Amino acid sequence: MTIITFLAFTILVGVISWWATRKTDETSSDGYFLGGRSLTAFVIAGSLLLTNLSTEQIVGLNGQSYAEGILVMAWETLAAIAIVVTAVFLLPRYLKGGITTVPQFLERRYDKGTKAITSGLFLSGYMVVLLPIVLYSGGLAISTMFNVPEAFGISETASLWLCVWGIGIVGSLYAIFGGLKAVAVSDTVNAVGLLIGGLMIPVFGLWEIGDGSVSAGITELMDKLPQKFVAAGDSDSSIPFGTIFTGMMLVQLFYWGTNQAIIQRALAAKNLKEGQKGLMIAAFIKILGPLIVVLPGIIAFYLYESQITNADQAYPTLVREVLPASLVGFFAAVLFGAILSSFNSALNSSVTLFGVDIYKEYFNKEADEKTIVWKGKLFGIFLALASMIIAPFIANAPAGLFGYLQEVNGCYSIPILTIIVVGYLTKRVPAIAAKVAILSGVILYTISQFVLAPMYGQDYPHFLHVMAILFVFNVLLMLVIGKFYPRSTDYVQVHTKQVDITQWKYVKLVGFVIVIIVVSTYIFFQ
C-alpha cells in the first residue's frame, strides 16, 4: 500500500506538470528559462516554498529544535521579512530591467567581468555544495524510508547509489527537458502535498500527547517543556539572539532576494502584481513554517527523549510512530517531491546561468536563442551526471560535513549581496569596486572561518556576526573606491517593458502586517 500511494502521487505530479507545460515554447530563452514569463501568484509561491524546503531542512531543523527548542525558528520566520523586502524593493527593479539572471543586472550596472565572476560563484556553489548534498540527503531518506536494502537484497551503499541516481534522473527530466515552468508547476502540486502532509505530523503528535485532544497536547507540551519555547537563543546556542539583527538578516536577504535558484521564480512572473502577490503568499506560509520544521522536533523530544540518541532521528522517528500506515506512502511521495524540487530548481538555475551568462558571452556571441537553450541543456546533463557521481561518496566524509558546507556558502553569498545592494543604492560606484569587494569578501571570510575561527574556538565571533562585519566593511570599501574613482556617468536603469511593472496596491500594507506578525511572534515566545 505504501508503494502504491507513493507512486500514485508521484505520477500525478508528473502528469499535471506535462499537461500544464505542453504548449510552452521551450526554444526561446524566456520560454525555457522563465516559463514564458507567465507564472501566476500561487505557482510562484508554491515553487518558492518547495525550492526552499528539502529533506535536509525538514529533518535538520527538527533535529535542532529537538536539541535547542523553538529558537531555531529564526531560519523560517525571519525569511518572511526578507521576502517582503524582496517584493517591495528588489523585484520591481528586476522586472523593470527584464533580466533573466541576477548577474545580468550586474553586467548592466558594472560590467561583463563582474557578471562572469558572479555567475562563476553561483555555479561553483551549486556544483560543489548544493546539488550533491541534496542528492545525498534525499537518497539516504528514501533508502531508509522504504528500507531499500532489505527490499532488494542489496547493501546500504548500493541502495544509496540506486536512490541517488533515481532522484537525479527524475529531477533532471523535469529541470533540463521541462524548463522552469515544469519545475514550477510540479513544485506547486508538491507544495500542496507538503503543507497537508507536513501539518499532519504535528497534529498527530499533539493528538497522542493530549490523549485524543490537540489543544490538550499543546497545553501539556508547553507546561512540561517551557524551556523549549524560548525564542531568544543564548550565546552558546546555534543562533544567539544578537545574530538575528546582523548576519541572519543578510543571509535571508541574499537567499530570498538574490539567489538565482530562488528569485528565478519571481523573475518569471507574468507581471509585477503577480510576482508581489506570490512573494507575499510565500511570506505568510513561511511564518507557519515552524509548525512543519520546528514543532515536530519538540514533540519528538517529549515523546521519545529516552529512545533517540541522535537529534536528526527525531523527525523520522515521529513520522514512523504517529502517522497512520495508510498515509506513509503519500508522505514519502511529498518528501520525494521536496527532494526533487531542491535538486531540479538548482539544476535549472545552473542551466540558465551557463546558457545566458557564460555560453552566449564567451563561447558564441552570435548564438540564437534555440542554440543557447540547447547548450544550456547539455551543460545541465553534465552537471547532473557529475552530481550523481559525487553524491554517494559524501557518505565517506567525516562527521559534521553538512555544517561545514553550510558555512562555506558564506564565501559567496555575502560578497554577491554586497555588490547588488551597492549597485542599486548608488549611481557612480564603478565596476572595479565590485570586483575588489567580491575578492575581499571571499578571501577575508575564508581566512576568518577556516583559519582564525579554529584557532580561537569559542572565543571567536559567531559566523553570522562575521558575515555582518564583512558586509559593512565591503560596502564602505566600495563607497570609498567610488568616491575616488567614480564612473564617468550616472547609472540609469532602463525599462525594457517586457512585463507590466504596476505595483500591487496592497503590497506595502500586506508587507507591514507580515513584519508585525513576525515581531509579535518573538515577543510572545520570550
CSV table of N, CA and C in Angstrom, one decimal, residues 210-288:
chain,number,residue,atom,x,y,z
A,210,GLY,N,-1.9,14.6,23.9
A,210,GLY,CA,-3.1,15.0,24.6
A,210,GLY,C,-4.2,14.0,24.7
A,211,ASP,N,-3.8,12.7,24.4
A,211,ASP,CA,-4.8,11.6,24.5
A,211,ASP,C,-6.1,11.8,23.7
A,212,GLY,N,-5.9,12.2,22.5
A,212,GLY,CA,-7.0,12.5,21.6
A,212,GLY,C,-7.5,13.9,21.5
A,213,SER,N,-6.8,14.8,22.1
A,213,SER,CA,-7.1,16.2,22.1
A,213,SER,C,-5.8,17.0,21.7
A,214,VAL,N,-5.9,17.7,20.5
A,214,VAL,CA,-4.8,18.5,20.1
A,214,VAL,C,-4.5,19.7,21.0
A,215,SER,N,-5.6,20.4,21.5
A,215,SER,CA,-5.4,21.5,22.4
A,215,SER,C,-4.8,21.1,23.7
A,216,ALA,N,-5.2,19.9,24.2
A,216,ALA,CA,-4.7,19.4,25.4
A,216,ALA,C,-3.2,19.0,25.2
A,217,GLY,N,-2.9,18.6,24.0
A,217,GLY,CA,-1.5,18.3,23.7
A,217,GLY,C,-0.6,19.5,23.7
A,218,ILE,N,-1.1,20.6,23.2
A,218,ILE,CA,-0.4,21.9,23.2
A,218,ILE,C,-0.1,22.3,24.6
A,219,THR,N,-1.2,22.3,25.4
A,219,THR,CA,-1.1,22.7,26.8
A,219,THR,C,0.0,21.9,27.6
A,220,GLU,N,-0.1,20.6,27.4
A,220,GLU,CA,0.8,19.7,28.1
A,220,GLU,C,2.3,19.9,27.6
A,221,LEU,N,2.4,20.1,26.3
A,221,LEU,CA,3.8,20.3,25.8
A,221,LEU,C,4.4,21.6,26.4
A,222,MET,N,3.6,22.7,26.4
A,222,MET,CA,4.2,24.0,26.9
A,222,MET,C,4.4,24.0,28.4
A,223,ASP,N,3.5,23.2,29.1
A,223,ASP,CA,3.7,23.2,30.6
A,223,ASP,C,4.9,22.4,31.0
A,224,LYS,N,5.1,21.2,30.3
A,224,LYS,CA,6.2,20.3,30.7
A,224,LYS,C,7.5,20.7,30.1
A,225,LEU,N,7.5,21.5,29.0
A,225,LEU,CA,8.8,21.8,28.3
A,225,LEU,C,8.9,23.4,28.1
A,226,PRO,N,8.7,24.2,29.1
A,226,PRO,CA,8.7,25.6,28.9
A,226,PRO,C,10.1,26.1,28.3
A,227,GLN,N,11.2,25.4,28.6
A,227,GLN,CA,12.5,25.8,28.1
A,227,GLN,C,12.6,25.7,26.6
A,228,LYS,N,11.8,24.9,26.0
A,228,LYS,CA,11.8,24.7,24.6
A,228,LYS,C,11.1,25.7,23.8
A,229,PHE,N,10.4,26.6,24.5
A,229,PHE,CA,9.6,27.6,23.9
A,229,PHE,C,10.1,29.0,24.1
A,230,VAL,N,11.4,29.2,24.2
A,230,VAL,CA,12.1,30.5,24.3
A,230,VAL,C,12.7,30.8,23.0
A,231,ALA,N,12.3,31.9,22.4
A,231,ALA,CA,12.8,32.2,21.0
A,231,ALA,C,14.2,32.8,21.0
A,232,ALA,N,14.6,33.5,22.1
A,232,ALA,CA,15.9,34.2,22.2
A,232,ALA,C,17.0,33.2,22.6
A,233,GLY,N,17.9,32.9,21.7
A,233,GLY,CA,19.0,32.0,22.0
A,233,GLY,C,20.1,32.6,22.8
A,234,ASP,N,20.7,31.9,23.7
A,234,ASP,CA,21.8,32.5,24.4
A,234,ASP,C,23.1,32.4,23.6
A,235,SER,N,24.2,32.8,24.2
A,235,SER,CA,25.4,32.9,23.4
A,235,SER,C,26.0,31.6,23.0
A,236,ASP,N,25.6,30.5,23.7
A,236,ASP,CA,26.1,29.2,23.4
A,236,ASP,C,25.2,28.4,22.4
A,237,SER,N,24.1,29.0,22.0
A,237,SER,CA,23.2,28.3,21.1
A,237,SER,C,23.6,28.5,19.6
A,238,SER,N,23.0,27.7,18.8
A,238,SER,CA,23.4,27.8,17.3
A,238,SER,C,23.0,29.1,16.7
A,239,ILE,N,22.0,29.8,17.3
A,239,ILE,CA,21.5,31.1,16.8
A,239,ILE,C,21.4,32.0,18.0
A,240,PRO,N,22.5,32.6,18.5
A,240,PRO,CA,22.4,33.6,19.5
A,240,PRO,C,21.5,34.7,19.1
A,241,PHE,N,20.7,35.3,20.1
A,241,PHE,CA,19.7,36.3,19.8
A,241,PHE,C,20.2,37.4,19.0
A,242,GLY,N,21.4,37.9,19.3
A,242,GLY,CA,22.0,39.0,18.6
A,242,GLY,C,22.2,38.8,17.1
A,243,THR,N,22.4,37.6,16.7
A,243,THR,CA,22.7,37.3,15.3
A,243,THR,C,21.5,37.6,14.4
A,244,ILE,N,20.3,37.6,14.9
A,244,ILE,CA,19.1,37.8,14.1
A,244,ILE,C,19.1,39.3,13.6
A,245,PHE,N,19.8,40.1,14.2
A,245,PHE,CA,19.9,41.6,13.8
A,245,PHE,C,21.1,41.8,12.9
A,246,THR,N,22.0,40.8,12.8
A,246,THR,CA,23.2,41.0,12.0
A,246,THR,C,23.2,40.1,10.8
A,247,GLY,N,24.0,39.1,10.9
A,247,GLY,CA,24.2,38.2,9.7
A,247,GLY,C,23.0,37.4,9.3
A,248,MET,N,22.1,37.1,10.2
A,248,MET,CA,20.9,36.3,9.9
A,248,MET,C,20.1,37.0,8.8
A,249,MET,N,19.8,38.3,9.0
A,249,MET,CA,19.0,39.0,8.0
A,249,MET,C,19.7,39.1,6.7
A,250,LEU,N,21.1,39.2,6.7
A,250,LEU,CA,21.8,39.3,5.5
A,250,LEU,C,21.7,38.0,4.7
A,251,VAL,N,21.9,36.9,5.4
A,251,VAL,CA,21.8,35.6,4.8
A,251,VAL,C,20.4,35.4,4.2
A,252,GLN,N,19.3,35.8,4.9
A,252,GLN,CA,18.0,35.7,4.4
A,252,GLN,C,17.8,36.6,3.2
A,253,LEU,N,18.3,37.8,3.2
A,253,LEU,CA,18.1,38.7,2.1
A,253,LEU,C,18.8,38.2,0.9
A,254,PHE,N,20.0,37.6,1.1
A,254,PHE,CA,20.7,37.0,-0.1
A,254,PHE,C,19.9,35.9,-0.7
A,255,TYR,N,19.5,35.0,0.2
A,255,TYR,CA,18.8,33.8,-0.2
A,255,TYR,C,17.5,34.1,-1.0
A,256,TRP,N,16.7,35.0,-0.4
A,256,TRP,CA,15.4,35.2,-1.0
A,256,TRP,C,15.4,36.3,-2.0
A,257,GLY,N,16.4,37.2,-2.0
A,257,GLY,CA,16.4,38.3,-2.9
A,257,GLY,C,17.4,38.3,-4.0
A,258,THR,N,18.4,37.4,-3.9
A,258,THR,CA,19.5,37.5,-5.0
A,258,THR,C,19.9,36.1,-5.4
A,259,ASN,N,19.5,35.0,-4.7
A,259,ASN,CA,19.9,33.7,-5.1
A,259,ASN,C,19.2,33.2,-6.3
A,260,GLN,N,19.9,33.0,-7.4
A,260,GLN,CA,19.2,32.7,-8.7
A,260,GLN,C,18.2,31.5,-8.6
A,261,ALA,N,18.5,30.5,-7.8
A,261,ALA,CA,17.6,29.3,-7.7
A,261,ALA,C,16.3,29.7,-7.1
A,262,ILE,N,16.2,30.8,-6.3
A,262,ILE,CA,15.0,31.2,-5.7
A,262,ILE,C,14.3,32.3,-6.5
A,263,ILE,N,15.1,33.4,-6.8
A,263,ILE,CA,14.5,34.6,-7.4
A,263,ILE,C,14.0,34.3,-8.8
A,264,GLN,N,14.5,33.3,-9.4
A,264,GLN,CA,14.1,33.0,-10.8
A,264,GLN,C,12.6,32.8,-10.9
A,265,ARG,N,12.0,32.2,-9.9
A,265,ARG,CA,10.6,32.0,-9.9
A,265,ARG,C,9.8,33.3,-10.0
A,266,ALA,N,10.3,34.3,-9.2
A,266,ALA,CA,9.6,35.7,-9.3
A,266,ALA,C,9.9,36.4,-10.6
A,267,LEU,N,11.2,36.2,-11.1
A,267,LEU,CA,11.5,36.8,-12.4
A,267,LEU,C,10.6,36.3,-13.5
A,268,ALA,N,10.0,35.1,-13.3
A,268,ALA,CA,9.2,34.5,-14.4
A,268,ALA,C,7.7,35.0,-14.2
A,269,ALA,N,7.4,35.9,-13.4
A,269,ALA,CA,6.0,36.4,-13.1
A,269,ALA,C,5.5,37.0,-14.4
A,270,LYS,N,4.2,36.9,-14.7
A,270,LYS,CA,3.6,37.5,-15.8
A,270,LYS,C,3.5,39.0,-15.7
A,271,ASN,N,3.6,39.5,-14.5
A,271,ASN,CA,3.6,41.0,-14.2
A,271,ASN,C,4.1,41.2,-12.8
A,272,LEU,N,4.4,42.4,-12.4
A,272,LEU,CA,4.8,42.7,-11.1
A,272,LEU,C,3.8,42.4,-10.0
A,273,LYS,N,2.5,42.7,-10.3
A,273,LYS,CA,1.5,42.4,-9.3
A,273,LYS,C,1.5,40.9,-9.0
A,274,GLU,N,1.5,40.0,-10.0
A,274,GLU,CA,1.5,38.6,-9.7
A,274,GLU,C,2.8,38.2,-8.9
A,275,GLY,N,3.9,38.7,-9.3
A,275,GLY,CA,5.1,38.4,-8.6
A,275,GLY,C,5.1,38.8,-7.1
A,276,GLN,N,4.6,40.0,-6.9
A,276,GLN,CA,4.5,40.5,-5.5
A,276,GLN,C,3.5,39.7,-4.7
A,277,LYS,N,2.4,39.4,-5.3
A,277,LYS,CA,1.4,38.5,-4.6
A,277,LYS,C,2.0,37.2,-4.3
A,278,GLY,N,2.7,36.6,-5.2
A,278,GLY,CA,3.3,35.3,-5.0
A,278,GLY,C,4.3,35.3,-3.8
A,279,LEU,N,5.1,36.4,-3.8
A,279,LEU,CA,6.1,36.5,-2.7
A,279,LEU,C,5.4,36.7,-1.4
A,280,MET,N,4.3,37.5,-1.3
A,280,MET,CA,3.6,37.7,-0.1
A,280,MET,C,2.9,36.4,0.4
A,281,ILE,N,2.4,35.7,-0.5
A,281,ILE,CA,1.8,34.4,-0.1
A,281,ILE,C,2.8,33.5,0.5
A,282,ALA,N,4.0,33.4,-0.1
A,282,ALA,CA,5.1,32.6,0.4
A,282,ALA,C,5.5,33.1,1.8
A,283,ALA,N,5.6,34.5,2.0
A,283,ALA,CA,6.0,35.0,3.2
A,283,ALA,C,5.0,34.6,4.4
A,284,PHE,N,3.7,34.6,4.1
A,284,PHE,CA,2.7,34.2,5.1
A,284,PHE,C,2.9,32.7,5.5
A,285,ILE,N,3.2,31.9,4.5
A,285,ILE,CA,3.4,30.5,4.7
A,285,ILE,C,4.7,30.2,5.5
A,286,LYS,N,5.7,31.1,5.2
A,286,LYS,CA,6.9,30.9,5.9
A,286,LYS,C,6.8,31.2,7.4
A,287,ILE,N,5.8,32.1,7.8
A,287,ILE,CA,5.5,32.3,9.2
A,287,ILE,C,5.0,31.0,9.8
A,288,LEU,N,4.2,30.3,9.1
A,288,LEU,CA,3.7,29.0,9.6
A,288,LEU,C,4.7,27.9,9.5
